[in-house]
mmCIF file of C-alpha atoms in Angstrom:
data_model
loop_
_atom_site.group_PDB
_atom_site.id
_atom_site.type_symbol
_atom_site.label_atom_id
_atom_site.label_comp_id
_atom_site.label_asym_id
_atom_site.label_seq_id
_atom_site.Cartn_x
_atom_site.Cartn_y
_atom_site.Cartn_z
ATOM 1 C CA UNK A 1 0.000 0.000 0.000
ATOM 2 C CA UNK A 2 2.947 2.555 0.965
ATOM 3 C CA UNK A 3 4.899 1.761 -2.296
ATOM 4 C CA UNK A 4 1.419 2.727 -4.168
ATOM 5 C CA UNK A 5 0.849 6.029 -2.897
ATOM 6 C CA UNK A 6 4.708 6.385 -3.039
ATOM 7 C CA UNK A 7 4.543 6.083 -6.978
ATOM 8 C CA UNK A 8 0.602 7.833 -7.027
ATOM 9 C CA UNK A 9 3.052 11.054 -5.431
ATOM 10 C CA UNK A 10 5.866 10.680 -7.602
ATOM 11 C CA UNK A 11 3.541 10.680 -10.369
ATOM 12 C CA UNK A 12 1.729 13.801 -9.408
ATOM 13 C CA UNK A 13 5.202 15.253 -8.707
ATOM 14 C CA UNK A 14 7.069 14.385 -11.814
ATOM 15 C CA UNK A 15 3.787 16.138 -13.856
ATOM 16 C CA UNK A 16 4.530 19.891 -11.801
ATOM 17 C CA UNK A 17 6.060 22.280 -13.832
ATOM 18 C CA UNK A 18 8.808 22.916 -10.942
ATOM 19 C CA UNK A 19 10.220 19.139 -11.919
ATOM 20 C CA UNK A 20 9.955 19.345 -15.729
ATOM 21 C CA UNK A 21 12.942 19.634 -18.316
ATOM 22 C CA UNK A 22 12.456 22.123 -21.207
ATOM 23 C CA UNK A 23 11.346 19.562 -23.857
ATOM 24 C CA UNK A 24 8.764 17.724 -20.900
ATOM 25 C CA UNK A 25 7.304 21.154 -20.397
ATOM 26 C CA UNK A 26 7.307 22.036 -24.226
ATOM 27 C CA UNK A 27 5.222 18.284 -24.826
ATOM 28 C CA UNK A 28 2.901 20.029 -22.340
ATOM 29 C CA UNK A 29 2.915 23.487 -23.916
ATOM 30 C CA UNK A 30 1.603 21.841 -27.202
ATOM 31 C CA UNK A 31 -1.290 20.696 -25.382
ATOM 32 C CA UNK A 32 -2.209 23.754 -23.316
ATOM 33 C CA UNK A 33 -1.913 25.988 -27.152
ATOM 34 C CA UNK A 34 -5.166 26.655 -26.774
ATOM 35 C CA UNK A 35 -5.113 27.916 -22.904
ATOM 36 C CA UNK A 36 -2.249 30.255 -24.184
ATOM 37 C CA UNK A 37 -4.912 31.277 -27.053
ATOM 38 C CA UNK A 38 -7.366 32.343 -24.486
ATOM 39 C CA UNK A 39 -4.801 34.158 -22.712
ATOM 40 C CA UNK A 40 -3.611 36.037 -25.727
ATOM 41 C CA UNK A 41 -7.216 36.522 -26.181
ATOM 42 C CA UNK A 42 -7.952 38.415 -22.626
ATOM 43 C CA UNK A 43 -4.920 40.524 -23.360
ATOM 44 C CA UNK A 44 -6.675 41.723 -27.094
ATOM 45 C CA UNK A 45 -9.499 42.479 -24.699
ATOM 46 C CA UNK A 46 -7.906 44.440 -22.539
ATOM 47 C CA UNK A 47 -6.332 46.169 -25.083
ATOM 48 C CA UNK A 48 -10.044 47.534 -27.030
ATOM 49 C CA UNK A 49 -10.638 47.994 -23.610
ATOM 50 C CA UNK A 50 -8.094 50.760 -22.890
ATOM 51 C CA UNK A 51 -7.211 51.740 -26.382
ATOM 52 C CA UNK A 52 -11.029 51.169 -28.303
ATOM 53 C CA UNK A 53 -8.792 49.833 -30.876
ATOM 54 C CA UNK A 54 -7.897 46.442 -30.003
ATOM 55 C CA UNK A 55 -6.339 44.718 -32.978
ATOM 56 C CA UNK A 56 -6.599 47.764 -35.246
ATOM 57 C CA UNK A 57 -4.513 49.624 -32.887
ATOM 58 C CA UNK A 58 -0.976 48.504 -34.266
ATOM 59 C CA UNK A 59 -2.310 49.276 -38.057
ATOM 60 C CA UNK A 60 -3.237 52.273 -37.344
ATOM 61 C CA UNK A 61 -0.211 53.263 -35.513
ATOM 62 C CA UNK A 62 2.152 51.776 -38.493
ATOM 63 C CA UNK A 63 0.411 53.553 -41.371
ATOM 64 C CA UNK A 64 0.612 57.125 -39.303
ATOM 65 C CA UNK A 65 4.329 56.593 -37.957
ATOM 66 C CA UNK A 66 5.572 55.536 -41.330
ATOM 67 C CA UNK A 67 4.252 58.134 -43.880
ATOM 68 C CA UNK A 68 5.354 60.596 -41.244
ATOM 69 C CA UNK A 69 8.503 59.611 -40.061
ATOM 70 C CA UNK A 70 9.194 57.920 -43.046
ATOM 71 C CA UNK A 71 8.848 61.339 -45.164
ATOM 72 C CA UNK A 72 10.949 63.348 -43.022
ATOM 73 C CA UNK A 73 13.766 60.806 -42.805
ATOM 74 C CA UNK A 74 13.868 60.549 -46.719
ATOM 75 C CA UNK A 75 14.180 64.578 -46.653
ATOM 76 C CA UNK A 76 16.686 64.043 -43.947
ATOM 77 C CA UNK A 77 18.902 61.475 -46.446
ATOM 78 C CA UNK A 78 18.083 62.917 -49.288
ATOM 79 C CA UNK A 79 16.179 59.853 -50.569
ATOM 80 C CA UNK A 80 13.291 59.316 -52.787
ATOM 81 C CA UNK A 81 10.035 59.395 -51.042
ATOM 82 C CA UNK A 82 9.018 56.429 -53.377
ATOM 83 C CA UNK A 83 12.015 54.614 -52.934
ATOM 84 C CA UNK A 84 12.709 55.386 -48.829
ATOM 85 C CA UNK A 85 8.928 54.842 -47.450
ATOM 86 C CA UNK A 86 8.725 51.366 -49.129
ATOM 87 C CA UNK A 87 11.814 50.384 -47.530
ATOM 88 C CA UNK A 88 10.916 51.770 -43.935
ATOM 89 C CA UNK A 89 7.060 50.774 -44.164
ATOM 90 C CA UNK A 90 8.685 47.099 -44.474
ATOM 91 C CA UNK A 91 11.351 47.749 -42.005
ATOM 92 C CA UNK A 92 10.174 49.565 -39.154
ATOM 93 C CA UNK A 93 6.920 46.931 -38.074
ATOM 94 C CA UNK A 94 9.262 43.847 -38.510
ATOM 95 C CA UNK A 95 11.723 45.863 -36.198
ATOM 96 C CA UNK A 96 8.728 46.915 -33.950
ATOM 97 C CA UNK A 97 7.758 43.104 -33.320
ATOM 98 C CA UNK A 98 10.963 41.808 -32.786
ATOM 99 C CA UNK A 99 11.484 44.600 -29.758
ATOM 100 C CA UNK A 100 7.973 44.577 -28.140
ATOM 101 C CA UNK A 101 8.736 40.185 -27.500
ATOM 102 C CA UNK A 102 12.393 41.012 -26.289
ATOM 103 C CA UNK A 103 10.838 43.957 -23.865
ATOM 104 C CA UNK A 104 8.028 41.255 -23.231
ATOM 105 C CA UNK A 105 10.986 38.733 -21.880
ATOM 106 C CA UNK A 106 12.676 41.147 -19.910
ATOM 107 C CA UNK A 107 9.957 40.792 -17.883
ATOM 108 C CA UNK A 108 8.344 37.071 -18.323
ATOM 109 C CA UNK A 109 9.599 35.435 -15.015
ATOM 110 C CA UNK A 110 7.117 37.811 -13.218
ATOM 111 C CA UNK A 111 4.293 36.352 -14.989
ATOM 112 C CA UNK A 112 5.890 33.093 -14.646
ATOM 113 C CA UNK A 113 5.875 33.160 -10.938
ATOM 114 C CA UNK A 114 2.227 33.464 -11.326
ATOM 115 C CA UNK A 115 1.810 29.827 -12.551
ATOM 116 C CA UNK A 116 3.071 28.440 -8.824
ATOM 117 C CA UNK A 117 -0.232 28.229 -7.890
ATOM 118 C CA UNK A 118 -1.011 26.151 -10.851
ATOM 119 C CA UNK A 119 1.580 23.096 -11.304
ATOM 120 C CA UNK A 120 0.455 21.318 -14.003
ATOM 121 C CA UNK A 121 0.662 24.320 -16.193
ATOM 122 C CA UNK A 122 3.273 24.723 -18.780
ATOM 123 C CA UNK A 123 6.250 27.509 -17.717
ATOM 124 C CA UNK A 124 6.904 28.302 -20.859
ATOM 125 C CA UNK A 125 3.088 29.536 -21.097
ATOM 126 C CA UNK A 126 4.124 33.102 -21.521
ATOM 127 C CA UNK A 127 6.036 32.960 -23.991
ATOM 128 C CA UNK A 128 3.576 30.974 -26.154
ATOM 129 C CA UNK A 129 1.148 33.942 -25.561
ATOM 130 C CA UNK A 130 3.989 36.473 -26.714
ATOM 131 C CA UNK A 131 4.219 34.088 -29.794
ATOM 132 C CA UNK A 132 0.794 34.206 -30.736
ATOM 133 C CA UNK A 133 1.300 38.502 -30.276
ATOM 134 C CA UNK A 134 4.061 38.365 -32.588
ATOM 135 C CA UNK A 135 3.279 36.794 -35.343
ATOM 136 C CA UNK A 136 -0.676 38.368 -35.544
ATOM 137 C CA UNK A 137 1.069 41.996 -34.734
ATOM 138 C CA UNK A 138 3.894 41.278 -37.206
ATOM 139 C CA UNK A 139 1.199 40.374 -40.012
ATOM 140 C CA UNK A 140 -1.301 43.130 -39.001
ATOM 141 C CA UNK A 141 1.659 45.703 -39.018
ATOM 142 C CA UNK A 142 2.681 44.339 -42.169
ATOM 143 C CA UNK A 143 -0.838 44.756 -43.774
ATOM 144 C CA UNK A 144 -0.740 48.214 -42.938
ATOM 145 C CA UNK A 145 2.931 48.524 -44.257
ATOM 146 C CA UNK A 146 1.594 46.804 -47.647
ATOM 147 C CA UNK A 147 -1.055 49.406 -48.087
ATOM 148 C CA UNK A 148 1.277 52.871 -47.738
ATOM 149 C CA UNK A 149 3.260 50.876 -50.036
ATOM 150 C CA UNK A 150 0.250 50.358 -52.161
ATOM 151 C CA UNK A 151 -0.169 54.120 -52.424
ATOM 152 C CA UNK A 152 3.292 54.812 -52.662
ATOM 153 C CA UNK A 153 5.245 52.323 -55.267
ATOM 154 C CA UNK A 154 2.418 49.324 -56.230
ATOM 155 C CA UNK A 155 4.685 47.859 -58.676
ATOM 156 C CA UNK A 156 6.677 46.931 -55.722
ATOM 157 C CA UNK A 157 3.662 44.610 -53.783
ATOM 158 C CA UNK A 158 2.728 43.216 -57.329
ATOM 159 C CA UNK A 159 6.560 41.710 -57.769
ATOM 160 C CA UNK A 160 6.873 40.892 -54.259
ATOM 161 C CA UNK A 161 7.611 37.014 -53.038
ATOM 162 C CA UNK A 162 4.404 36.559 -50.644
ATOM 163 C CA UNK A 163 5.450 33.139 -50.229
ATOM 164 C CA UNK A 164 9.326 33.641 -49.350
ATOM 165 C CA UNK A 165 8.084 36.294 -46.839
ATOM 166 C CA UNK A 166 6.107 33.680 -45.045
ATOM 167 C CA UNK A 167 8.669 31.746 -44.601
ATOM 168 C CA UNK A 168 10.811 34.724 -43.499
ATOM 169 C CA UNK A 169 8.125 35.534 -40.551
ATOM 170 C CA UNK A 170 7.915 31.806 -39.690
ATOM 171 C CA UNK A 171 11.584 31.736 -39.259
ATOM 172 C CA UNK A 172 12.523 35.223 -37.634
ATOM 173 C CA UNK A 173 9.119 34.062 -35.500
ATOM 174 C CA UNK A 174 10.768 30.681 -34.340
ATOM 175 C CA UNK A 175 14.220 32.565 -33.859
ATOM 176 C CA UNK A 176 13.099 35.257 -31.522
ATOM 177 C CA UNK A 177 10.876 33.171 -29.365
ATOM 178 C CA UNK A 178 14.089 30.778 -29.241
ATOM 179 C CA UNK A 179 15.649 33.395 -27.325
ATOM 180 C CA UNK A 180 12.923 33.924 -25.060
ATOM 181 C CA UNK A 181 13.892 32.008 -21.948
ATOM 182 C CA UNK A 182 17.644 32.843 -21.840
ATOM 183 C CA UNK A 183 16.784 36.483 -22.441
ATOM 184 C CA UNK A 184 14.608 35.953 -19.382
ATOM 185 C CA UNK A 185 17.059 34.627 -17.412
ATOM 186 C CA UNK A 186 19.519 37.424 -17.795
ATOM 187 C CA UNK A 187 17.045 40.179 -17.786
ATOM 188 C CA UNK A 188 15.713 38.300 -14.227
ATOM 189 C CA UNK A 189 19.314 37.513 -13.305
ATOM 190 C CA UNK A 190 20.712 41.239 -13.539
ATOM 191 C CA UNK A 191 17.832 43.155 -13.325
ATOM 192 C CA UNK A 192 20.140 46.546 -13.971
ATOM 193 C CA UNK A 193 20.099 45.738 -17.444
ATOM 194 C CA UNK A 194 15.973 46.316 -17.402
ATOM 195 C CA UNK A 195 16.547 49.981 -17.027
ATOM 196 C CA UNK A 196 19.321 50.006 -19.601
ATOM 197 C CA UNK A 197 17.057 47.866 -21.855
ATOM 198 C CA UNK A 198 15.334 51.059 -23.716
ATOM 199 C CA UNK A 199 18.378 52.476 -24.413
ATOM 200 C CA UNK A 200 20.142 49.270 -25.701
ATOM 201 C CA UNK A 201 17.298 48.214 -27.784
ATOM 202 C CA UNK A 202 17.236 52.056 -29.475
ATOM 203 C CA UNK A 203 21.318 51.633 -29.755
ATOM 204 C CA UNK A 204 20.463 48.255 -31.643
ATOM 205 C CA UNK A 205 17.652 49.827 -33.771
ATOM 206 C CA UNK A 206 20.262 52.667 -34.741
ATOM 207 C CA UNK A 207 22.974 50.235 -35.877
ATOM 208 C CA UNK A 208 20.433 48.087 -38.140
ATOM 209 C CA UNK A 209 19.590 49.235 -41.458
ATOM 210 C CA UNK A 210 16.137 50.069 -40.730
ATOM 211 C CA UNK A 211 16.057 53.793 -40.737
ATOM 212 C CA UNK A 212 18.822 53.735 -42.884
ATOM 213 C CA UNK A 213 19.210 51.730 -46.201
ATOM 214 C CA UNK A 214 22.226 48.833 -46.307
ATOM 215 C CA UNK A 215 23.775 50.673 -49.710
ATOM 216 C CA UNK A 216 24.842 53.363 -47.634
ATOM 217 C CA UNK A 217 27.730 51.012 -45.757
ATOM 218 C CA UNK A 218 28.120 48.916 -49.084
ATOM 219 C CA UNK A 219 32.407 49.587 -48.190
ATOM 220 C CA UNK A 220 31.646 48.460 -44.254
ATOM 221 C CA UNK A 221 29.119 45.450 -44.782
ATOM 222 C CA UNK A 222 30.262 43.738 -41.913
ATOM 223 C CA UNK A 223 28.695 46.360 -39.821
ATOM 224 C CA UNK A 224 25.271 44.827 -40.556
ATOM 225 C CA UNK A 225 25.839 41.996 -41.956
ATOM 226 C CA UNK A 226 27.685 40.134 -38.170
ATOM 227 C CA UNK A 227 23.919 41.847 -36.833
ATOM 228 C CA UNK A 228 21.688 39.080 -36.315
ATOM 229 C CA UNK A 229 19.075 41.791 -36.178
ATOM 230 C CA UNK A 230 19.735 42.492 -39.256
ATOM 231 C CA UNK A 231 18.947 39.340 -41.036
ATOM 232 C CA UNK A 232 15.737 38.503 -38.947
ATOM 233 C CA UNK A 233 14.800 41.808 -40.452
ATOM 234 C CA UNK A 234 16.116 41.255 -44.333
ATOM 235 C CA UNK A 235 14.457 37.679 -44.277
ATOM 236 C CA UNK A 236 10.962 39.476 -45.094
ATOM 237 C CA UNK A 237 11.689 42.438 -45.768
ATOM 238 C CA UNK A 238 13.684 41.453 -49.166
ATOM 239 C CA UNK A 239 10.729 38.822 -50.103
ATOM 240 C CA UNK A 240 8.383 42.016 -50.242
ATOM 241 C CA UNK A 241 10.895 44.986 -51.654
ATOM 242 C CA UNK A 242 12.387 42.818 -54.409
ATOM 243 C CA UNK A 243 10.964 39.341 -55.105
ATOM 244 C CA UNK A 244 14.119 37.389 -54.033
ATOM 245 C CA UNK A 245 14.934 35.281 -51.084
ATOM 246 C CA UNK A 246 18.007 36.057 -48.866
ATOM 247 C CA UNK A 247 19.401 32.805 -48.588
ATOM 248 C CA UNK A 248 22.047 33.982 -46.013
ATOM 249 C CA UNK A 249 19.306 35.436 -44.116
ATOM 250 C CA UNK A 250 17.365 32.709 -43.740
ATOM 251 C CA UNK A 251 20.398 30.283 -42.679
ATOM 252 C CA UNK A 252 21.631 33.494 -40.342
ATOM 253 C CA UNK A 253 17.956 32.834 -39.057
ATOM 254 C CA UNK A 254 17.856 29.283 -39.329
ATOM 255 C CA UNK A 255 20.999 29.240 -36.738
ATOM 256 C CA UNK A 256 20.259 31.988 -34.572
ATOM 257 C CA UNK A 257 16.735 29.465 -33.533
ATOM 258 C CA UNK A 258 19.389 26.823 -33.428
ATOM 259 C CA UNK A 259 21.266 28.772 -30.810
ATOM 260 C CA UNK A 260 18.494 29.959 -28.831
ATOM 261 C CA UNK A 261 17.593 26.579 -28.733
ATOM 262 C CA UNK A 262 20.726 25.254 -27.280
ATOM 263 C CA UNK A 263 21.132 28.584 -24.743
ATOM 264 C CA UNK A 264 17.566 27.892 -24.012
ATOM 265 C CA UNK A 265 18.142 23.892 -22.823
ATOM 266 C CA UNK A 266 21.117 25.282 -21.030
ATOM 267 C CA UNK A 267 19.218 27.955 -19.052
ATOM 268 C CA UNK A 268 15.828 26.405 -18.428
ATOM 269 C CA UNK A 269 16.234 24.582 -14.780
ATOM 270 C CA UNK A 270 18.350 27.640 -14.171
ATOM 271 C CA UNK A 271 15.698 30.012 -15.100
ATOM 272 C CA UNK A 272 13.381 27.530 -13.630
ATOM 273 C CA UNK A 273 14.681 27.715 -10.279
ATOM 274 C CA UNK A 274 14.943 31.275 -9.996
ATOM 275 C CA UNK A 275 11.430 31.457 -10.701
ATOM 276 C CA UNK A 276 10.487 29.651 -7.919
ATOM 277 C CA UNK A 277 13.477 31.103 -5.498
ATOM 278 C CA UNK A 278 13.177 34.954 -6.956
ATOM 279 C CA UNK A 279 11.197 36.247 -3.687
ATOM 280 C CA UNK A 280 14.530 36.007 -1.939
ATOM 281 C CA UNK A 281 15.579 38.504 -4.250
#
């Protein structure tokens, strides 16, 4: 009778989130998609509920930011307005959805901590939720970059590779959220670096061709091209500015999810365990 409720508890135990490895709790991720749905769901709601916008809110805000900015930056580079807004309508939402998931991380083990009260959930939870964000952001942002090109240069969306930038936003998808939990980690680990995090993501935004176009260091290459930023960014963006696929890009994508992968394995019972341990903090 004892050696039966001994394995009923180490049953129950081995199923808590606090005793799972990454690829256990991933197997129970899959199944709990459509609790992380629901949660990405609420957060939609919330958002028409403080904005009025909801899901419009981030199309809105793309089409006004880039026709403005956009125009004055061409005037500021001397660039065509046809030429430059194109480029920065593409640029500037992929940009904007990479950041908002890395600020999102910064600050994940705090909504982690909220799942000790529910074992059997999956820890990796909110990430899944910031996945779901960033790819129906990154699309809806897109849209709205697609029609300021429309009005701009149409020639441009009726050459474009719709199919090589889906697999673009797949990939740069799978790459960022790769880096989710060892971002977490750090940002949870050294918590100076939150404060510093505006400031390093604007330093970051400022070194990759997205305000700027990559012709302009054609002598320095290696500036951009040894960004990882860069090609997460030029995996759609070249699909839908010139028709082609960036093969680098996509294996520069391809092996920065690889890596996150690994560093991700590597930090998860770390990460884990400060989770559960970060009220002594």
């Amino acid at each position: 009778m004892k050696s039966q409720r001994e394995q009923n508890t180490s049953a129950r135990n081995s199923d808590r989130w606090i005793e799972r490895t990454l690829w256990s709790d991933l197997a129970v991720l899959y199944r709990q998609r459509k609790l992380a749905w629901s949660l990405y769901s609420a957060e939609v709601a919330e958002m028409r509920r403080t904005s009025g916008l909801g899901l419009f809110a981030p199309f809105v805000s793309v089409i006004v930011y880039t026709i403005v900015l956009g125009s004055v930056m061409a005037l500021v580079f001397g660039e065509r307005i046809d030429v430059f807004i194109p480029f920065f309508a593409i640029s500037f939402p992929i940009w904007q959805a990479i950041s908002s998931v890395v600020s999102e991380a910064a600050y994940a083990n705090e909504k982690s901590a909220r799942l000790l009260s529910f074992p059997n959930l999956a820890v990796s939870l909110v990430h899944l939720v910031s996945a779901y964000g960033l790819v129906i952001n990154l699309v809806l942002k897109l849209a709205a970059a697609s029609l300021v090109v429309a009005i701009i240069s149409p020639a441009i969306l009726l050459n474009a590779n719709y199919l090589g930038a889906a697999i673009g936003v797949l990939l740069t998808s799978v790459a960022v959220i790769a880096w989710a939990v060892p971002l977490s980690f750090i940002f949870d680990r050294v918590r100076l670096l939150r404060g510093l995090l505006p400031q390093m993501l604007m330093a970051i935004y400022l070194i990759t061709p997205i305000l700027w176009q990559p012709e302009r260091l054609s002598a320095h290459s290696l500036v951009y091209e040894l960004n990882p930023v860069y090609h997460l960014v030029e995996a759609i963006r070249a699909p839908l500015l010139t028709g082609s696929i960036p093969l680098g890009s996509i294996a520069a994508c391809a092996g920065t999810a690889f890596v996150g992968l690994l560093a991700s394995a590597l930090t998860f019972s770390r990460n884990r365990r400060q989770i559960i341990y970060g009220w002594i903090a």
